[in-house]
């Protein structure tokens, strides 16, 4: 039985993970900004728990960094020392609106990059002296290359990607796993406004299963589903002189 903190627990992908983790007997500390959604999740997860596990909730807007340290302290108080942290919150910006507003762009960078970096830094400092723990963060394939249709989101996810590379390098000698999760298109509330969903689309459950497998196997970087590794390899190799002319 391990203790797992999930930031952005009400996200569709995180919810899929929680169902597997509760079935596997783990204790959960769920952080989200919507108290009603968290309470519904907690009731559902407690009904599914078979080993009298703890499921606790905390509300916070994760763009307020001053909440981060107290959240870790609260989780340690109610669960005991955490073993795994999953950072799952995020927002898909309106790219055109961001182009017209520096404030909106900075807000999206704060949600998708800076708040994540703050939470990962605190997790690292918690785990490093103990020489154990897993920090899993949901990034995106969008962070692999900037495209005109979503480069604010892509830049934030790319920043997190590079940050986690460095963190992984720092923490390897302390045997701490730093997992970067890179989903492709996933059918969740975040993408509900996109009308046509084709063969490349995955369900939150598919991605949740991939995350659980990657955490259990102490992986470093996973593309989910796996074929995105190949797609992004091709996309990364397109020369910039050609890439800048494509409508992507
Ligand atoms: N869907 C995709 O195609 C896709 C692809 C690649 C990566 N991802 C990433 O996967 C992760 C999960 O997203 P999802 O697809 O599961 O979408 P989702 O269901 O819309 O979840 C997004 C979550 O982020 C939370 N959130 C946003 N801003 C927050 C803030 N300031 N403080 C606290 N919570 C905040 C939302 O809280 P509320 O419930 O209160 O709104 C929601 O729970 C995100 O990091 C996303 O970037 C998604």
Short mmCIF file of C-alpha atoms and ligand atoms in Angstrom, two decimals:
data_model
loop_
_atom_site.label_atom_id
_atom_site.label_comp_id
_atom_site.label_asym_id
_atom_site.label_seq_id
_atom_site.Cartn_x
_atom_site.Cartn_y
_atom_site.Cartn_z
CA UNK A 1 0.00 0.00 0.00
CA UNK A 2 1.49 3.34 -0.95
CA UNK A 3 0.47 6.97 -0.47
CA UNK A 4 -0.29 8.93 -3.63
CA UNK A 5 -0.92 12.68 -4.02
CA UNK A 6 -2.74 13.76 -7.17
CA UNK A 7 -2.78 17.41 -8.20
CA UNK A 8 -5.57 18.17 -10.66
CA UNK A 9 -7.35 15.06 -9.40
CA UNK A 10 -10.66 15.97 -11.05
CA UNK A 11 -9.13 15.78 -14.54
CA UNK A 12 -10.56 12.96 -16.63
CA UNK A 13 -7.13 11.34 -17.00
CA UNK A 14 -6.33 11.58 -13.28
CA UNK A 15 -9.76 10.17 -12.43
CA UNK A 16 -9.00 7.10 -14.53
CA UNK A 17 -5.75 6.63 -12.58
CA UNK A 18 -7.50 6.94 -9.20
CA UNK A 19 -9.87 4.08 -10.00
CA UNK A 20 -6.93 1.74 -10.67
CA UNK A 21 -4.96 2.96 -7.68
CA UNK A 22 -7.85 2.47 -5.26
CA UNK A 23 -8.42 -1.05 -6.64
CA UNK A 24 -4.72 -1.74 -6.04
CA UNK A 25 -5.09 -0.75 -2.38
CA UNK A 26 -3.35 2.64 -2.28
CA UNK A 27 -4.19 5.68 -0.13
CA UNK A 28 -5.03 8.83 -2.09
CA UNK A 29 -4.82 12.56 -1.44
CA UNK A 30 -6.80 14.38 -4.12
CA UNK A 31 -6.19 18.05 -4.87
CA UNK A 32 -8.50 20.02 -7.16
CA UNK A 33 -10.15 23.41 -7.29
CA UNK A 34 -13.76 22.18 -7.31
CA UNK A 35 -14.90 20.92 -3.90
CA UNK A 36 -18.12 19.34 -5.19
CA UNK A 37 -16.34 17.27 -7.85
CA UNK A 38 -13.74 16.18 -5.29
CA UNK A 39 -16.39 15.10 -2.80
CA UNK A 40 -18.19 13.02 -5.45
CA UNK A 41 -14.87 11.39 -6.38
CA UNK A 42 -14.06 10.65 -2.77
CA UNK A 43 -17.43 8.97 -2.17
CA UNK A 44 -17.03 6.87 -5.32
CA UNK A 45 -13.45 5.84 -4.50
CA UNK A 46 -14.27 4.95 -0.88
CA UNK A 47 -17.10 2.75 -2.16
CA UNK A 48 -14.56 0.97 -4.40
CA UNK A 49 -11.86 0.60 -1.73
CA UNK A 50 -11.44 -2.91 -0.38
CA UNK A 51 -8.73 -2.45 2.23
CA UNK A 52 -10.04 0.44 4.31
CA UNK A 53 -7.82 2.91 2.50
CA UNK A 54 -7.67 6.63 3.15
CA UNK A 55 -9.06 9.00 0.51
CA UNK A 56 -8.67 12.65 1.49
CA UNK A 57 -9.38 15.77 -0.52
CA UNK A 58 -8.12 19.36 -0.57
CA UNK A 59 -9.23 22.32 -2.66
CA UNK A 60 -6.77 24.77 -4.13
CA UNK A 61 -6.24 26.90 -7.18
CA UNK A 62 -2.81 25.60 -8.13
CA UNK A 63 -1.96 28.91 -9.81
CA UNK A 64 -1.57 30.19 -6.25
CA UNK A 65 1.88 28.84 -5.43
CA UNK A 66 1.50 29.70 -1.74
CA UNK A 67 -0.89 26.73 -1.44
CA UNK A 68 1.71 24.19 -2.60
CA UNK A 69 3.81 23.65 0.53
CA UNK A 70 0.76 23.50 2.85
CA UNK A 71 -0.80 20.91 0.52
CA UNK A 72 2.22 18.62 0.84
CA UNK A 73 2.18 19.15 4.62
CA UNK A 74 -1.53 18.32 4.80
CA UNK A 75 -1.06 15.20 2.67
CA UNK A 76 1.76 13.98 4.95
CA UNK A 77 -0.46 14.63 7.98
CA UNK A 78 -3.47 12.66 6.72
CA UNK A 79 -1.75 9.91 4.66
CA UNK A 80 1.75 9.65 6.05
CA UNK A 81 4.78 10.24 3.85
CA UNK A 82 3.81 10.25 0.14
CA UNK A 83 5.44 7.69 -2.20
CA UNK A 84 4.09 9.00 -5.51
CA UNK A 85 3.01 12.41 -6.75
CA UNK A 86 1.00 12.78 -9.97
CA UNK A 87 0.72 16.30 -11.39
CA UNK A 88 -2.24 16.25 -13.78
CA UNK A 89 -3.84 19.69 -13.88
CA UNK A 90 -3.70 21.80 -17.01
CA UNK A 91 -5.67 23.97 -19.40
CA UNK A 92 -5.81 24.12 -23.17
CA UNK A 93 -5.49 27.81 -24.07
CA UNK A 94 -7.32 29.60 -26.85
CA UNK A 95 -4.23 30.29 -28.97
CA UNK A 96 -5.77 33.23 -30.83
CA UNK A 97 -6.88 34.86 -27.56
CA UNK A 98 -3.37 34.39 -26.17
CA UNK A 99 -1.87 36.10 -29.22
CA UNK A 100 -4.00 39.15 -28.40
CA UNK A 101 -3.24 39.17 -24.65
CA UNK A 102 0.09 38.97 -22.90
CA UNK A 103 -1.75 38.58 -19.58
CA UNK A 104 -3.66 35.53 -20.82
CA UNK A 105 -0.48 34.04 -22.26
CA UNK A 106 1.32 34.46 -18.92
CA UNK A 107 -1.65 32.98 -17.07
CA UNK A 108 -1.61 29.89 -19.31
CA UNK A 109 2.15 29.54 -18.82
CA UNK A 110 1.57 29.80 -15.07
CA UNK A 111 -1.06 27.02 -15.12
CA UNK A 112 0.69 24.65 -17.51
CA UNK A 113 4.34 25.24 -16.60
CA UNK A 114 5.18 27.35 -13.54
CA UNK A 115 2.72 25.75 -11.13
CA UNK A 116 3.87 22.31 -12.29
CA UNK A 117 7.52 23.25 -11.77
CA UNK A 118 6.73 24.52 -8.27
CA UNK A 119 4.97 21.26 -7.33
CA UNK A 120 7.72 19.09 -8.84
CA UNK A 121 10.42 21.07 -7.02
CA UNK A 122 8.70 20.55 -3.66
CA UNK A 123 8.19 16.83 -4.39
CA UNK A 124 11.88 16.48 -5.29
CA UNK A 125 12.98 18.12 -2.04
CA UNK A 126 10.63 15.87 -0.09
CA UNK A 127 11.83 12.65 -1.75
CA UNK A 128 15.55 13.34 -2.17
CA UNK A 129 16.62 12.91 1.49
CA UNK A 130 14.55 9.69 1.72
CA UNK A 131 16.07 8.39 -1.53
CA UNK A 132 12.74 7.05 -2.76
CA UNK A 133 9.62 8.26 -4.50
CA UNK A 134 8.04 8.82 -7.89
CA UNK A 135 7.23 12.19 -9.47
CA UNK A 136 4.90 11.68 -12.45
CA UNK A 137 3.85 14.68 -14.53
CA UNK A 138 1.41 14.85 -17.43
CA UNK A 139 3.02 16.83 -20.22
CA UNK A 140 1.98 16.57 -23.85
CA UNK A 141 3.27 15.71 -27.29
CA UNK A 142 2.56 19.40 -27.97
CA UNK A 143 5.71 20.18 -25.98
CA UNK A 144 7.93 18.41 -28.51
CA UNK A 145 7.69 21.10 -31.20
CA UNK A 146 6.09 24.54 -31.44
CA UNK A 147 3.19 24.86 -33.88
CA UNK A 148 1.21 27.95 -34.87
CA UNK A 149 -2.09 26.44 -33.70
CA UNK A 150 -1.05 25.93 -30.05
CA UNK A 151 2.42 27.22 -29.29
CA UNK A 152 1.53 28.82 -25.94
CA UNK A 153 0.38 25.44 -24.60
CA UNK A 154 3.28 23.74 -26.40
CA UNK A 155 5.84 26.14 -24.92
CA UNK A 156 4.54 25.51 -21.40
CA UNK A 157 4.60 21.72 -21.85
CA UNK A 158 8.05 21.98 -23.46
CA UNK A 159 9.33 23.95 -20.47
CA UNK A 160 8.06 21.23 -18.14
CA UNK A 161 9.67 18.57 -20.35
CA UNK A 162 13.14 20.18 -20.12
CA UNK A 163 12.71 20.89 -16.41
CA UNK A 164 11.88 17.25 -15.74
CA UNK A 165 14.87 16.08 -17.79
CA UNK A 166 17.13 18.06 -15.49
CA UNK A 167 15.27 16.96 -12.37
CA UNK A 168 15.55 13.31 -13.46
CA UNK A 169 19.26 13.76 -14.00
CA UNK A 170 19.62 15.32 -10.51
CA UNK A 171 17.53 12.67 -8.75
CA UNK A 172 18.80 9.54 -10.52
CA UNK A 173 21.53 9.06 -7.92
CA UNK A 174 18.87 9.18 -5.20
CA UNK A 175 16.90 6.41 -7.00
CA UNK A 176 13.89 8.68 -7.48
CA UNK A 177 11.76 8.18 -10.57
CA UNK A 178 10.83 11.27 -12.57
CA UNK A 179 8.25 10.27 -15.16
CA UNK A 180 7.23 12.54 -18.05
CA UNK A 181 3.92 11.46 -19.56
CA UNK A 182 3.23 12.66 -23.09
CA UNK A 183 -0.30 11.91 -24.25
CA UNK A 184 -1.47 12.66 -27.77
CA UNK A 185 -5.14 13.49 -28.39
CA UNK A 186 -7.39 12.40 -25.52
CA UNK A 187 -11.17 12.68 -25.43
CA UNK A 188 -11.69 14.65 -22.19
CA UNK A 189 -13.50 17.84 -21.14
CA UNK A 190 -10.37 19.74 -22.22
CA UNK A 191 -10.91 18.72 -25.83
CA UNK A 192 -14.73 18.58 -25.80
CA UNK A 193 -14.92 21.58 -28.16
CA UNK A 194 -13.06 19.69 -30.93
CA UNK A 195 -15.85 18.23 -33.05
CA UNK A 196 -14.19 15.45 -35.07
CA UNK A 197 -12.36 12.76 -33.19
CA UNK A 198 -10.56 10.26 -35.39
CA UNK A 199 -8.32 7.22 -35.16
CA UNK A 200 -5.54 9.00 -33.28
CA UNK A 201 -7.80 9.78 -30.33
CA UNK A 202 -7.52 7.85 -27.05
CA UNK A 203 -9.83 7.60 -24.06
CA UNK A 204 -8.89 8.79 -20.56
CA UNK A 205 -8.95 5.13 -19.49
CA UNK A 206 -6.35 4.20 -22.14
CA UNK A 207 -4.08 6.96 -20.88
CA UNK A 208 -4.75 6.11 -17.22
CA UNK A 209 -3.70 2.49 -17.82
CA UNK A 210 -0.55 3.70 -19.56
CA UNK A 211 0.29 5.97 -16.63
CA UNK A 212 -0.19 3.20 -14.06
CA UNK A 213 2.03 0.86 -16.10
CA UNK A 214 4.72 3.54 -16.48
CA UNK A 215 4.68 4.34 -12.74
CA UNK A 216 4.84 0.64 -11.80
CA UNK A 217 7.78 0.09 -14.18
CA UNK A 218 9.64 3.26 -13.11
CA UNK A 219 9.78 4.62 -16.65
CA UNK A 220 11.38 7.97 -17.51
CA UNK A 221 9.34 9.18 -20.50
CA UNK A 222 6.22 7.64 -22.04
CA UNK A 223 4.25 8.59 -25.11
CA UNK A 224 0.61 7.53 -24.79
CA UNK A 225 -0.54 5.73 -26.80
CA UNK A 226 2.90 4.42 -27.85
CA UNK A 227 2.56 5.39 -31.56
CA UNK A 228 2.94 9.08 -30.67
CA UNK A 229 6.65 8.42 -30.09
CA UNK A 230 6.98 7.64 -33.81
CA UNK A 231 4.72 10.49 -34.93
CA UNK A 232 6.67 13.00 -32.85
CA UNK A 233 10.01 11.58 -33.99
CA UNK A 234 8.99 12.36 -37.57
CA UNK A 235 7.62 15.78 -36.64
CA UNK A 236 10.80 16.70 -34.75
CA UNK A 237 12.95 15.76 -37.75
CA UNK A 238 11.18 17.98 -40.29
CA UNK A 239 13.67 20.76 -41.10
CA UNK A 240 12.66 24.15 -39.71
CA UNK A 241 12.81 25.73 -43.21
CA UNK A 242 9.98 23.36 -44.27
CA UNK A 243 8.19 23.20 -40.91
CA UNK A 244 7.64 26.97 -40.69
CA UNK A 245 5.65 26.88 -43.96
CA UNK A 246 3.28 24.10 -42.85
CA UNK A 247 -0.17 24.86 -41.48
CA UNK A 248 0.02 22.85 -38.28
N1 LIG B 1 -6.98 15.91 -23.42
C1 LIG B 1 -5.92 15.88 -24.20
O1 LIG B 1 -6.00 15.73 -25.44
C2 LIG B 1 -4.55 16.00 -23.58
C3 LIG B 1 -3.44 15.72 -24.37
C4 LIG B 1 -2.16 15.83 -23.85
C5 LIG B 1 -2.00 16.20 -22.52
N2 LIG B 1 -3.10 16.47 -21.75
C6 LIG B 1 -2.87 16.89 -20.36
O2 LIG B 1 -3.51 15.98 -19.50
C7 LIG B 1 -3.75 16.61 -18.24
C8 LIG B 1 -5.16 16.32 -17.80
O3 LIG B 1 -6.09 16.94 -18.70
P1 LIG B 1 -7.43 16.27 -19.18
O4 LIG B 1 -7.32 16.01 -20.62
O5 LIG B 1 -7.77 15.14 -18.26
O6 LIG B 1 -8.47 17.48 -19.06
P2 LIG B 1 -9.56 17.91 -17.99
O7 LIG B 1 -10.44 16.77 -17.65
O8 LIG B 1 -10.16 19.14 -18.55
O9 LIG B 1 -8.67 18.25 -16.71
C9 LIG B 1 -8.00 19.45 -16.50
C10 LIG B 1 -7.91 19.60 -15.01
O10 LIG B 1 -7.05 20.67 -14.64
C11 LIG B 1 -7.66 21.33 -13.56
N3 LIG B 1 -7.13 22.68 -13.44
C12 LIG B 1 -6.96 23.59 -14.43
N4 LIG B 1 -6.44 24.71 -13.92
C13 LIG B 1 -6.28 24.50 -12.59
C14 LIG B 1 -5.81 25.29 -11.52
N5 LIG B 1 -5.37 26.54 -11.71
N6 LIG B 1 -5.80 24.76 -10.26
C15 LIG B 1 -6.24 23.50 -10.06
N7 LIG B 1 -6.70 22.70 -11.04
C16 LIG B 1 -6.73 23.20 -12.27
C17 LIG B 1 -9.14 21.31 -13.89
O11 LIG B 1 -9.90 21.57 -12.74
P3 LIG B 1 -11.51 21.77 -12.79
O12 LIG B 1 -12.06 20.36 -12.70
O13 LIG B 1 -11.79 22.59 -11.61
O14 LIG B 1 -11.81 22.46 -14.10
C18 LIG B 1 -9.28 19.87 -14.38
O15 LIG B 1 -9.43 18.99 -13.30
C19 LIG B 1 -3.45 18.11 -18.46
O16 LIG B 1 -2.16 18.39 -17.97
C20 LIG B 1 -3.45 18.23 -19.98
O17 LIG B 1 -2.66 19.31 -20.43
C21 LIG B 1 -4.36 16.37 -22.25
#
